[in-house]
Tab-separated table of C-alpha atoms and ligand atoms in Angstrom:
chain	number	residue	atom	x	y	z
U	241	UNK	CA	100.952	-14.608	-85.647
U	242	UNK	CA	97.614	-13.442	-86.060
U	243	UNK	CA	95.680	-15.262	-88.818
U	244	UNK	CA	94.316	-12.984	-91.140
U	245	UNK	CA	90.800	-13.439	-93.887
U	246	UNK	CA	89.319	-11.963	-97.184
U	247	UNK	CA	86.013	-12.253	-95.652
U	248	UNK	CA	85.096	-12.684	-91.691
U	249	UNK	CA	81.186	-13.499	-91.530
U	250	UNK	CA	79.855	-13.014	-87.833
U	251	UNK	CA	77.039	-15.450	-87.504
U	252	UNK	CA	76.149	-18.868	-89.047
U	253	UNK	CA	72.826	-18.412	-89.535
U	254	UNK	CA	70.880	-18.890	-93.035
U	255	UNK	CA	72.346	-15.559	-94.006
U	256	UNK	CA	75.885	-16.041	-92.748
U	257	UNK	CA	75.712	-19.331	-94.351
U	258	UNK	CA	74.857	-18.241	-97.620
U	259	UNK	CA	77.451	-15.329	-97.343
U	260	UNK	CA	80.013	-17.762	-96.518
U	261	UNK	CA	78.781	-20.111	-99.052
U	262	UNK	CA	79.231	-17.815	-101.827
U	263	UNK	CA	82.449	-16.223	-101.131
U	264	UNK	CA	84.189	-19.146	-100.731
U	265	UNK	CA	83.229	-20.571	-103.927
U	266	UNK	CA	85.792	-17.838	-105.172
U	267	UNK	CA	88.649	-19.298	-103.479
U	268	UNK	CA	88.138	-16.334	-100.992
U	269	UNK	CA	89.767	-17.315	-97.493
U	270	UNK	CA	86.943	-17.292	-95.456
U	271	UNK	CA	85.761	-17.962	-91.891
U	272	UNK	CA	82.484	-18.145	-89.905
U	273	UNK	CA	82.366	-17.273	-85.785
U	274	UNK	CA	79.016	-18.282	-84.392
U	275	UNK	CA	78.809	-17.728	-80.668
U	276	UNK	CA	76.644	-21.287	-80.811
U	277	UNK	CA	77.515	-24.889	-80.868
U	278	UNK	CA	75.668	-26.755	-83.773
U	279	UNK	CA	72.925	-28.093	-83.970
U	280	UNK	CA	71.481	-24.838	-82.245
U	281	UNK	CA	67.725	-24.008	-82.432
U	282	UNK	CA	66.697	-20.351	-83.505
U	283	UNK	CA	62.434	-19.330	-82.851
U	284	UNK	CA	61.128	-20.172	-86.052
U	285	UNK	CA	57.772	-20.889	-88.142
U	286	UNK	CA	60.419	-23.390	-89.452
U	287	UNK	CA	58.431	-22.696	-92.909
U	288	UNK	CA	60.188	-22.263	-96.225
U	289	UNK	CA	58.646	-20.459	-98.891
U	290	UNK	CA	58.574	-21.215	-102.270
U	291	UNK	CA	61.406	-18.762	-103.164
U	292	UNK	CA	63.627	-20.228	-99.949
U	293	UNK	CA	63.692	-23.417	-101.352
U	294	UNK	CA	64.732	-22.269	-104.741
U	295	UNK	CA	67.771	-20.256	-103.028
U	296	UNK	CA	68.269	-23.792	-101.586
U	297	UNK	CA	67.737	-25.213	-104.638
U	298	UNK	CA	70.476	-23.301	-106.285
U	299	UNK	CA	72.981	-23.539	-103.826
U	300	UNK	CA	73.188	-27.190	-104.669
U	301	UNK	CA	70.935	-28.446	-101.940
U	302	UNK	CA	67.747	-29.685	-103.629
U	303	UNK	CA	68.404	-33.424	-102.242
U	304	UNK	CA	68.387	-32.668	-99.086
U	305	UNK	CA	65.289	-29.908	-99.704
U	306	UNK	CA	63.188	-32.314	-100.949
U	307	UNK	CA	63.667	-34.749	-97.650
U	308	UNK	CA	61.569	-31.952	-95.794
U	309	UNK	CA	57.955	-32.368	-95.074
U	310	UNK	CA	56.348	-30.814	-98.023
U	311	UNK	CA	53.360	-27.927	-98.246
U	312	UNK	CA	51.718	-27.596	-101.144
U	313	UNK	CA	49.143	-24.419	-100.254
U	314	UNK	CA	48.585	-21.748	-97.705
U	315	UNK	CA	44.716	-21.720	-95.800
U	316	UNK	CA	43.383	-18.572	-94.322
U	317	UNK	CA	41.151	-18.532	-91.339
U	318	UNK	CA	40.225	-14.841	-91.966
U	319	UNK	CA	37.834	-16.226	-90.258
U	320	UNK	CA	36.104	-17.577	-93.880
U	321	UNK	CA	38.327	-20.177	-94.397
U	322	UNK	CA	40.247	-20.059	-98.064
U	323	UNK	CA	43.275	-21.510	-100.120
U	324	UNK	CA	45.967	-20.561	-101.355
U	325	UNK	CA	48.382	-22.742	-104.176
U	326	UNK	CA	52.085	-21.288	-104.464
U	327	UNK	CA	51.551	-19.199	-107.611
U	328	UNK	CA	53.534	-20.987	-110.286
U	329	UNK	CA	56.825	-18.769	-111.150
U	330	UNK	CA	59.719	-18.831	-113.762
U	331	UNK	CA	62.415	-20.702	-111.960
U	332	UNK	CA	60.451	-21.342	-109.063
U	333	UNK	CA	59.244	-24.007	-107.107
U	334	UNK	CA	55.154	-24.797	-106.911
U	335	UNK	CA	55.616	-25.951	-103.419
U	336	UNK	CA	57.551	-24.743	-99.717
U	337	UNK	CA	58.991	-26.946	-96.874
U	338	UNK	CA	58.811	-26.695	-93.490
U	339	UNK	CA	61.948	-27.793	-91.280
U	340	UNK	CA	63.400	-27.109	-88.151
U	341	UNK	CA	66.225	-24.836	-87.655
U	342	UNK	CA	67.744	-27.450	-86.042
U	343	UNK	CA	68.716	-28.831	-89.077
U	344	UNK	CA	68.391	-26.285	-91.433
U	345	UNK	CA	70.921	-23.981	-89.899
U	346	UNK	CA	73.253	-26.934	-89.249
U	347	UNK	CA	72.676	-28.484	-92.938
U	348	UNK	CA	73.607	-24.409	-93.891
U	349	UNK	CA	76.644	-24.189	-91.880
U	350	UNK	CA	78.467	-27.438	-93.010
U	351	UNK	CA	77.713	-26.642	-96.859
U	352	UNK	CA	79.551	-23.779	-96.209
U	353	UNK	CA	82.576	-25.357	-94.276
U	354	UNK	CA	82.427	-27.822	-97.308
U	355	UNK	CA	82.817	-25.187	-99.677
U	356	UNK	CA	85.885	-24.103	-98.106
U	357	UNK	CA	85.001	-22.392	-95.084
U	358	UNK	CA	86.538	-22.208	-91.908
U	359	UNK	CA	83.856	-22.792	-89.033
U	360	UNK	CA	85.038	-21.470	-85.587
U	361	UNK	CA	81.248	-22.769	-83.076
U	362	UNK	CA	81.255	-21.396	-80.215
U	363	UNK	CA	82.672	-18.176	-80.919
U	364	UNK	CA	80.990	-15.121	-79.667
U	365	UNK	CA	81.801	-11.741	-81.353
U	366	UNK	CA	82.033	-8.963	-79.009
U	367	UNK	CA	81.998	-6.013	-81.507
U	368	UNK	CA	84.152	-4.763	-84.490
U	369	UNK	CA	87.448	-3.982	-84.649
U	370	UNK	CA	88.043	-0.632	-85.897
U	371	UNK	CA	90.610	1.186	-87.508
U	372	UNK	CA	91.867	4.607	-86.659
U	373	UNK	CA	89.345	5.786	-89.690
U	374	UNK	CA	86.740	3.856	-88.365
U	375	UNK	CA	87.039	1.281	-90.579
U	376	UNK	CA	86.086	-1.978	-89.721
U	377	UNK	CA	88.663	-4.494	-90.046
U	378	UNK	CA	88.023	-7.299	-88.173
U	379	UNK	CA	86.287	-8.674	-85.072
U	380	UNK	CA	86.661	-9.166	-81.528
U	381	UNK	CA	86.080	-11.533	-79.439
U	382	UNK	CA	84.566	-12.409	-76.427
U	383	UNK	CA	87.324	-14.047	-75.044
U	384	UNK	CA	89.749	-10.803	-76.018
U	385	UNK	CA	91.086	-12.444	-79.321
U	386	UNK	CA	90.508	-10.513	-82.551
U	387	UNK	CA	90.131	-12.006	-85.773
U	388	UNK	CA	91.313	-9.602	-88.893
U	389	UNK	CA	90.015	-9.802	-92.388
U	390	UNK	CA	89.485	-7.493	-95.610
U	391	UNK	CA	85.642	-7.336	-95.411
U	392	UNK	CA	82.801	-8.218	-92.340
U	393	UNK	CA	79.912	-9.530	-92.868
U	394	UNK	CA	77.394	-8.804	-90.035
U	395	UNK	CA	75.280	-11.569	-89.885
U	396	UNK	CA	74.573	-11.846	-86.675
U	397	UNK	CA	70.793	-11.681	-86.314
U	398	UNK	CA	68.089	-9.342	-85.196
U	399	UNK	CA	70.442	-8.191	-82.243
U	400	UNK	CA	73.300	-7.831	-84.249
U	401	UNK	CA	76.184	-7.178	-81.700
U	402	UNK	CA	78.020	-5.772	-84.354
U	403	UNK	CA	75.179	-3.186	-85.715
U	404	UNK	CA	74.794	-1.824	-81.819
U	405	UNK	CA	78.267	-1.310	-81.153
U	406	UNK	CA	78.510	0.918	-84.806
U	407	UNK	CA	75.889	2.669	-83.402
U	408	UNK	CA	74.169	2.405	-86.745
U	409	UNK	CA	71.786	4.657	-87.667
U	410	UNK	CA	68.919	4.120	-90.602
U	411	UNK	CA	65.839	6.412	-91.095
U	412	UNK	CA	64.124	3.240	-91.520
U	413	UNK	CA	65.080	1.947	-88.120
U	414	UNK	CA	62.521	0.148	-85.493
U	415	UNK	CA	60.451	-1.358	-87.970
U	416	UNK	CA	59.999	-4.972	-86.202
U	417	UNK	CA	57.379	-7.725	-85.456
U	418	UNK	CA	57.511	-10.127	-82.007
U	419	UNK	CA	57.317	-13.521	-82.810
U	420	UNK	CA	56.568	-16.579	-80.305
U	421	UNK	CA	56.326	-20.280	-81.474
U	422	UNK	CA	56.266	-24.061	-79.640
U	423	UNK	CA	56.405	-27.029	-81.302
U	424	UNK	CA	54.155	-30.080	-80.176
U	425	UNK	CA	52.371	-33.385	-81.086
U	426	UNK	CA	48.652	-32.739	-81.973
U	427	UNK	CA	46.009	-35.145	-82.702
U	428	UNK	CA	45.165	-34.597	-85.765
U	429	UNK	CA	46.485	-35.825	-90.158
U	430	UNK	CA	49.842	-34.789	-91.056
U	431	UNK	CA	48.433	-31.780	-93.573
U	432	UNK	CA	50.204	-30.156	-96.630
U	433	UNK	CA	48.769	-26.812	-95.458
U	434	UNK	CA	50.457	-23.643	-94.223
U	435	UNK	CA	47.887	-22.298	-91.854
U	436	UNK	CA	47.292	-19.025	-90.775
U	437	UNK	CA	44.874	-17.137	-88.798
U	438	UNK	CA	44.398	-13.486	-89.212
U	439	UNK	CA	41.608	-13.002	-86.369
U	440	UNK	CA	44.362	-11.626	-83.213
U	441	UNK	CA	43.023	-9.610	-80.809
U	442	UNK	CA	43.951	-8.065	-77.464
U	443	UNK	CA	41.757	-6.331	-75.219
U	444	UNK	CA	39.366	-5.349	-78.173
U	445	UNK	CA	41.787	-4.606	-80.754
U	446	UNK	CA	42.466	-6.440	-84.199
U	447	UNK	CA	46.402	-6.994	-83.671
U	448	UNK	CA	48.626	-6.707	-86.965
U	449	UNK	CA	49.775	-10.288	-87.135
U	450	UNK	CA	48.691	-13.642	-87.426
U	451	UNK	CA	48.667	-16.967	-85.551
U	452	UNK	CA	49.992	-19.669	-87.442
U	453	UNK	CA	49.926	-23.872	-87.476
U	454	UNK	CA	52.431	-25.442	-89.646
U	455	UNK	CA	52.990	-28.897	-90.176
U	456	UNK	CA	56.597	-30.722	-89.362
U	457	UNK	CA	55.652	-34.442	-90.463
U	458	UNK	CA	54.952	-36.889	-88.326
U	459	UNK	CA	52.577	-35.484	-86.487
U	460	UNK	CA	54.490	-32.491	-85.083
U	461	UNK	CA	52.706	-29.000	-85.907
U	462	UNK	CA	55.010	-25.537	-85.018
U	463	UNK	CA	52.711	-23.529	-83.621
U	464	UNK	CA	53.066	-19.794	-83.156
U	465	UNK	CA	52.379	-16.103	-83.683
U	466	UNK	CA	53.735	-12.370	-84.511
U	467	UNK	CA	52.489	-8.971	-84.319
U	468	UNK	CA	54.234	-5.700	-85.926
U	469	UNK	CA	55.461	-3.021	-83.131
U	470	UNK	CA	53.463	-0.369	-84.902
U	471	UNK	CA	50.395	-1.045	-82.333
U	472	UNK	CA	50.470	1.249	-79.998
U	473	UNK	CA	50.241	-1.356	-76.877
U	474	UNK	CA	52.512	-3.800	-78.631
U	475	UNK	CA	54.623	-3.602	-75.683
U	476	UNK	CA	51.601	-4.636	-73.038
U	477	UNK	CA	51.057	-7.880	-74.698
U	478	UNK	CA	52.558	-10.870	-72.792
U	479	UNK	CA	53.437	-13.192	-75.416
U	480	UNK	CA	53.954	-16.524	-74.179
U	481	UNK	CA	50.203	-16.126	-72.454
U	482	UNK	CA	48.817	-14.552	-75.565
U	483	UNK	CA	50.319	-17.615	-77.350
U	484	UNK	CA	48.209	-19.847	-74.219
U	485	UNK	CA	45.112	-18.038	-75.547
U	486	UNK	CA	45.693	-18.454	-79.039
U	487	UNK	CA	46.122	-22.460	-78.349
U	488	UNK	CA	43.108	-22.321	-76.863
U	489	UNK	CA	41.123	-21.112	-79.646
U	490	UNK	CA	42.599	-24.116	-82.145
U	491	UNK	CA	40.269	-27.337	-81.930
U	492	UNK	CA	39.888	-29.242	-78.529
U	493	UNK	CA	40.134	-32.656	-80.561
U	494	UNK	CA	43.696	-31.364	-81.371
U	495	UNK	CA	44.079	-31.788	-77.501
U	496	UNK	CA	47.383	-30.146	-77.529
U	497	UNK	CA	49.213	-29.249	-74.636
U	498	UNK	CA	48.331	-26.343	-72.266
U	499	UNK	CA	50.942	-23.549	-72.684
U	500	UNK	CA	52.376	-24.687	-68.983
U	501	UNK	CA	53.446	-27.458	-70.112
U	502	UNK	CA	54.657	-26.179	-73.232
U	503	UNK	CA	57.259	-23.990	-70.884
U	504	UNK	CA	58.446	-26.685	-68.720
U	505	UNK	CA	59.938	-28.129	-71.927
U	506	UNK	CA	61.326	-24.965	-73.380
U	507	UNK	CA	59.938	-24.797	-76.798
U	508	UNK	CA	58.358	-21.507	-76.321
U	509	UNK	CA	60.336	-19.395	-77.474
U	510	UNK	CA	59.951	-15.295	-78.556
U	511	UNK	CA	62.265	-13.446	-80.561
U	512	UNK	CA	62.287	-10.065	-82.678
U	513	UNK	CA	61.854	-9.682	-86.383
U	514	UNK	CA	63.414	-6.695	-87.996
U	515	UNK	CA	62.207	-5.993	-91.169
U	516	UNK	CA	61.861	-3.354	-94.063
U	517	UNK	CA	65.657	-2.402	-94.057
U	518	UNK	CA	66.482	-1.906	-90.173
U	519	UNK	CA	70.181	-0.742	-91.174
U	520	UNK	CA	70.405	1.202	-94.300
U	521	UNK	CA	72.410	1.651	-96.321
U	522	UNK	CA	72.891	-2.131	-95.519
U	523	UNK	CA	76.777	-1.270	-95.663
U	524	UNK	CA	79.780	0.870	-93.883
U	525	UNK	CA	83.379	0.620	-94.721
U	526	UNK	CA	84.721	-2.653	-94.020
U	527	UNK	CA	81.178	-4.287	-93.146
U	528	UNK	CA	78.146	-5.238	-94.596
U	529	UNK	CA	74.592	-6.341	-92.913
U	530	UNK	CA	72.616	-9.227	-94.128
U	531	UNK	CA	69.357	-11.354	-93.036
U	532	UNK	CA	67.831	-10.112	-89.192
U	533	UNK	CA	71.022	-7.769	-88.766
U	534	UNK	CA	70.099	-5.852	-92.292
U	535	UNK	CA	66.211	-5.883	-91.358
U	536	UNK	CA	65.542	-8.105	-94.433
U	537	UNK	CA	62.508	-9.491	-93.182
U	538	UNK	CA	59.505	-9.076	-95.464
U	539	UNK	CA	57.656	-5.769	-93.777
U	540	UNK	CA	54.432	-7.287	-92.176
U	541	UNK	CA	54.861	-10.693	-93.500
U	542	UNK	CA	57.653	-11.269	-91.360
U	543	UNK	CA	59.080	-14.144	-93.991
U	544	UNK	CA	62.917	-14.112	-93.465
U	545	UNK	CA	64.686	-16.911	-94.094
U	546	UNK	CA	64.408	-16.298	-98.082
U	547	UNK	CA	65.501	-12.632	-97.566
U	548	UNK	CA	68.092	-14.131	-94.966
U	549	UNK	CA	69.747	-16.338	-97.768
U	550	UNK	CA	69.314	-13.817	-100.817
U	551	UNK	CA	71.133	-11.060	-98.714
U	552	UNK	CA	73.229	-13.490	-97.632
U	553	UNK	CA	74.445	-14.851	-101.288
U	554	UNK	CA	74.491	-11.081	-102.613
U	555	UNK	CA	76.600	-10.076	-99.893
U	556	UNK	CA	79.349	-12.850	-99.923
U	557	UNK	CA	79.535	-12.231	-104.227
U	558	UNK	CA	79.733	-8.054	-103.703
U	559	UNK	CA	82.209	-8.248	-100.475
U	560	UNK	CA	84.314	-10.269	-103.331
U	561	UNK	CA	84.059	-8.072	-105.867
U	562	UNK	CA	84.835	-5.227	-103.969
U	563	UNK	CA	87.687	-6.218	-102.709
U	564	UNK	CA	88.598	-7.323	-106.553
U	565	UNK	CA	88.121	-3.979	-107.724
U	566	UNK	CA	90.019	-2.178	-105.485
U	567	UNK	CA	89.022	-2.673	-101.924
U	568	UNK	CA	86.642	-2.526	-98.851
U	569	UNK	CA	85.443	1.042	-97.937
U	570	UNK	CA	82.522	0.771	-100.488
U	571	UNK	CA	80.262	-1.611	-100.865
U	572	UNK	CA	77.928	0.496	-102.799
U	573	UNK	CA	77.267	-2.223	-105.365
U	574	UNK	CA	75.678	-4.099	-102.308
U	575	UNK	CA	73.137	-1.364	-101.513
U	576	UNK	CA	72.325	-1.248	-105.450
U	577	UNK	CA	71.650	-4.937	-105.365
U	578	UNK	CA	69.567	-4.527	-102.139
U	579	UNK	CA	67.647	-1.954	-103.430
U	580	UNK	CA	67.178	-3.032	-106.868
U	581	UNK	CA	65.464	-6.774	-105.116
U	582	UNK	CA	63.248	-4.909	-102.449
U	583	UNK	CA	63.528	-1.089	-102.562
U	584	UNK	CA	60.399	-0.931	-104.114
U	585	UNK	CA	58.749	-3.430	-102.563
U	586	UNK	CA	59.804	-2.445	-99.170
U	587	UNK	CA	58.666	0.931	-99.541
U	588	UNK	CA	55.233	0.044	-99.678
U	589	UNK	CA	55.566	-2.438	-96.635
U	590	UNK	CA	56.970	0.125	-94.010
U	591	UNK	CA	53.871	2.007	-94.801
U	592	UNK	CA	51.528	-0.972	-94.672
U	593	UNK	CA	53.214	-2.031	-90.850
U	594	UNK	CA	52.829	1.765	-89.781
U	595	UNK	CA	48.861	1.292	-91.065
U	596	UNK	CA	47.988	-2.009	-89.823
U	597	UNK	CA	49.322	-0.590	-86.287
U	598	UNK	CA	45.604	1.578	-86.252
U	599	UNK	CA	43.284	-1.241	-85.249
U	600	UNK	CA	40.429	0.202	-87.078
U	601	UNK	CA	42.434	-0.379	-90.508
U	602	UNK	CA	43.546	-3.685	-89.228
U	603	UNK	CA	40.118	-4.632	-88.986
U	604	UNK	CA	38.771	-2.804	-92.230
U	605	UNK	CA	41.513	-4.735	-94.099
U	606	UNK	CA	40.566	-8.232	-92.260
U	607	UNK	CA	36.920	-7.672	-93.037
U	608	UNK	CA	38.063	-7.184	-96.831
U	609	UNK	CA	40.105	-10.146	-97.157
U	610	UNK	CA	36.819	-12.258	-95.889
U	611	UNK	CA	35.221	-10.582	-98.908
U	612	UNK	CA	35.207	-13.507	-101.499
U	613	UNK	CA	34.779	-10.845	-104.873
U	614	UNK	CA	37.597	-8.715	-102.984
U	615	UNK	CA	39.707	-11.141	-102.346
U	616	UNK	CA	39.307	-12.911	-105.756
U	617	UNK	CA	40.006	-9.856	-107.315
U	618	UNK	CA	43.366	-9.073	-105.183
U	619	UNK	CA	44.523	-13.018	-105.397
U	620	UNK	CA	44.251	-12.444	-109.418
U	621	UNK	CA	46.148	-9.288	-109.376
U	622	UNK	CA	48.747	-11.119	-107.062
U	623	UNK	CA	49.103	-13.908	-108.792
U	624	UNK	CA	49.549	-12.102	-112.506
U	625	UNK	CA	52.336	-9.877	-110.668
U	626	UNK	CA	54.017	-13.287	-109.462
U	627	UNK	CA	54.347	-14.142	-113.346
U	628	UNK	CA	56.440	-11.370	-113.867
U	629	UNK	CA	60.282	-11.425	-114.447
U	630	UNK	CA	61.851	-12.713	-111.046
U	631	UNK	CA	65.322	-11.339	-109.095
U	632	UNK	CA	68.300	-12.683	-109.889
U	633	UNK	CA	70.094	-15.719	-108.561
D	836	LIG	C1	59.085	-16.859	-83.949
D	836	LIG	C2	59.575	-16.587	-85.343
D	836	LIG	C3	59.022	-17.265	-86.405
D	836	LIG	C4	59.534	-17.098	-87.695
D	836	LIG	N1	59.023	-17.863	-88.704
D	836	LIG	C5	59.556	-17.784	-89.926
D	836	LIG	C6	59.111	-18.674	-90.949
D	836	LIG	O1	58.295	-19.584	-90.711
D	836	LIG	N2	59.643	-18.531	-92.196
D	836	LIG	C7	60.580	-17.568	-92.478
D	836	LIG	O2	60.992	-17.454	-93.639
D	836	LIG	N3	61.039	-16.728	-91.507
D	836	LIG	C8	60.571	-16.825	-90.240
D	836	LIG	N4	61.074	-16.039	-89.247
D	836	LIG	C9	62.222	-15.151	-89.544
D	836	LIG	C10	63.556	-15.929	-89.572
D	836	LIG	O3	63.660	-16.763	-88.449
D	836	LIG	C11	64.751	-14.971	-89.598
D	836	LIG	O4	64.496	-13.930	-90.503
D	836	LIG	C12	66.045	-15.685	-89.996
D	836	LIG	O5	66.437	-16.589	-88.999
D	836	LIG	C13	67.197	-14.684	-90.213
D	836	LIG	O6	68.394	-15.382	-90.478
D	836	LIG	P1	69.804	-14.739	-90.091
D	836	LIG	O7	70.840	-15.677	-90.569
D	836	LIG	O8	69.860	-13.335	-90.509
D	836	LIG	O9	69.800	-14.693	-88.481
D	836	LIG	P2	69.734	-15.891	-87.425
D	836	LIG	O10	69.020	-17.037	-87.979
D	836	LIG	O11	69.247	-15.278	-86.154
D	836	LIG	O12	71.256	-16.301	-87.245
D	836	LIG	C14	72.144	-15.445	-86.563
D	836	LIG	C15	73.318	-16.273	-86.065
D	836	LIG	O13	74.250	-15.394	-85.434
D	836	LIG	C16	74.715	-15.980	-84.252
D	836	LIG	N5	75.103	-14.900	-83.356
D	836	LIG	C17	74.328	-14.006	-82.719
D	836	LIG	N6	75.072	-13.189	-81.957
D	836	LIG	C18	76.345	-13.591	-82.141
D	836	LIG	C19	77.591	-13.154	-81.601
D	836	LIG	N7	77.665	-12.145	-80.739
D	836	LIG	N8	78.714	-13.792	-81.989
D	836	LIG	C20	78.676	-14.831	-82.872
D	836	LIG	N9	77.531	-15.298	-83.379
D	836	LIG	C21	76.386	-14.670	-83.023
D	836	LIG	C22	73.550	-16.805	-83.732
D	836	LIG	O14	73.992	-17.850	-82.871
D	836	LIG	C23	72.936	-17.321	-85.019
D	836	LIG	O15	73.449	-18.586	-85.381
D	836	LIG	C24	60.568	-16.161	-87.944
D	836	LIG	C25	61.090	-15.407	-86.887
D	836	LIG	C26	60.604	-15.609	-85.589
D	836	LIG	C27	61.204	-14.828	-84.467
């Protein structure tokens, strides 16, 4: 007989994690399919921000949080080099981590098979299973076998099997950012500093991204960069030899590795970044979208592991109380939680990646940044907004 769930989360991920995490504190029958064998590694900045570690935090993970290598500020090469501290917020850390996915995702994954999970690795989903409403209902598999349950989460990253088979539409579809990172030794003091440097530019143009060097501990640095699609040649730009050139430009007494070498080892690794709400509304009967597959990423900031694990945590407590009150073909009070977190917020960030895309305002908005009395000014006004009442969880 087939064996049938509340909740069916494609994806272990951060966000599938969370989601499975949460629901299964209820008592909800619950099971994870992740097409990978753990420990898997996912292309990362492998840095947590402040407000990741307090989702940590609260799912009953600060121990093992606060084994990470520590960062206790953000510097700017812009190219005036500057500081940042993590502003100090209610219920907040002061600090972030850095990690890798490695153990992150695999730390993520058993919490959730602790909290009553069931964790099928090596799983791969094929697509939804649908009813003859289009409803979805369930999963399929890979190998033919289909695995039934109440509600789906889709949490199966920025090429969310599940999300292309729906066909989903969302007017704010194709917002998205290309990411490429390594990680490597480099010869130079373990640092408490998230780096990044805002000076990108191919063939002329300011890019809309940033290079980035963040520390792992013990003398490991991940080192990496993204840039939004909104630039018009976005597609022209050979990553893994713009992330050679970028290397480059980092100090020779670092004497890291040439990016040849970097490939024979297979830590360079690109992926995509949706962001600003890729699938909305983040719900259809039967399913709902979370982390990469929702487009949760932070429009032009690209952070997604926080988003990941708040969509993630919201979706696995509204699939539940959905099905509570009366069952799965509306998850509206997921798309109100959504929107009520980041609506806003996100708003203002699809138009900010459609602007950055002109290379002229790229550059205008660099140039400002390396204004010291502009930049105080917008740091202040930052800061006072991060003292404001936080979302929930
Ligand atoms: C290069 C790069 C650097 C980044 N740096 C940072 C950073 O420093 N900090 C930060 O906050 N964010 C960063 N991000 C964003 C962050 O990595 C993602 O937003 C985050 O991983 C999203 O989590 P998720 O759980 O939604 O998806 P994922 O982490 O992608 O997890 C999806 C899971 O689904 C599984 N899966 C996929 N397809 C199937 C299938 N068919 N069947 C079953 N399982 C499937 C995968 O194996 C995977 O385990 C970066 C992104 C990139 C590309």
């Amino acid at each position: 007989m087939t064996e049938r769930f509340d909740l069916v989360v494609a994806g272990g991920g951060p966000s599938g994690s969370a989601a499975a995490w949460q629901a299964a504190q209820t008592g909800a029958k619950v099971v994870v399919l992740d097409k990978a064998v753990f420990p898997r590694d996912k292309p990362c900045g492998d840095g947590l921000t402040a407000r990741a570690v307090s989702y940590l935090q609260k799912m009953g993970l600060a121990h093992e949080v606060s084994q990470f290598h520590r960062v206790n500020k953000v510097t700017v090469f812009s190219p005036s080099q500057w500081e940042l501290s993590f502003p100090k917020r209610p219920g907040m850390p002061d600090h972030g981590h850095t990690v890798s996915r490695t153990e992150l995702d695999t730390l993520l994954l058993k919490h959730a098979e602790s909290a009553g999970a069931v964790v099928r690795q090596g799983c791969e989903v094929a697509g939804p299973e649908l009813d003859e409403r289009g409803r979805v209902i369930g999963v399929v598999l890979k190998s033919g076998e289909k695995v039934f349950g109440d509600a789906v989460i889709a949490a199966d990253g920025a090429y969310s099997p599940i999300k292309r088979a729906l066909k989903l539409d969302s007017e704010y579809n194709g917002y998205s950012a290309i990411a490429i990172r390594s990680e490597m030794d480099a010869n130079r003091p373990d640092s408490d500093s998230l780096d990044i440097y805002l000076k990108l530019a191919f063939q002329g143009d300011q890019l809309p991204g940033y290079g980035w060097v963040f520390p792992m501990g013990g003398g490991r640095f991940n080192i990496g960069l993204g840039y939004v699609n909104s630039y018009k040649n976005w597609q022209s730009i050979n990553a893994t030899q713009f992330l050679g050139e970028f290397l480059r430009t980092l100090p020779a007494e670092w004497e890291l590795p040439p990016i040849e070498e970097l490939k024979k080892n297979k830590s360079v690794r690109a992926w995509r970044l949706p962001m600003g709400f890729t699938a909305w509304p983040p719900w259809r009967p039967g399913v709902l979208f979370t982390g990469d597959s929702l487009g949760a990423g932070k429009p032009a900031s690209g952070a997604g592991i926080s988003k990941a694990l708040e969509s993630g945590l919201a979706a696995g407590e509204c699939a539940i109380a959905a099905l509570e009150n009366g069952g799965p073909d509306d998850f509206t009070n997921y798309a109100q939680r959504m929107e009520a977190a980041w609506g806003r917020e996100y708003k203002r960030g699809r138009y900010f990646h459609k602007l950055l895309g002109y290379p002229q305002l790229a550059n205008a908005g660099i140039k400002l940044i390396d204004n010291a009395r502009f930049r105080d000014a917008m740091l202040k006004a930052l800061y006072k907004k991060a003292q404001g009442p936080q979302h929930r969880y």
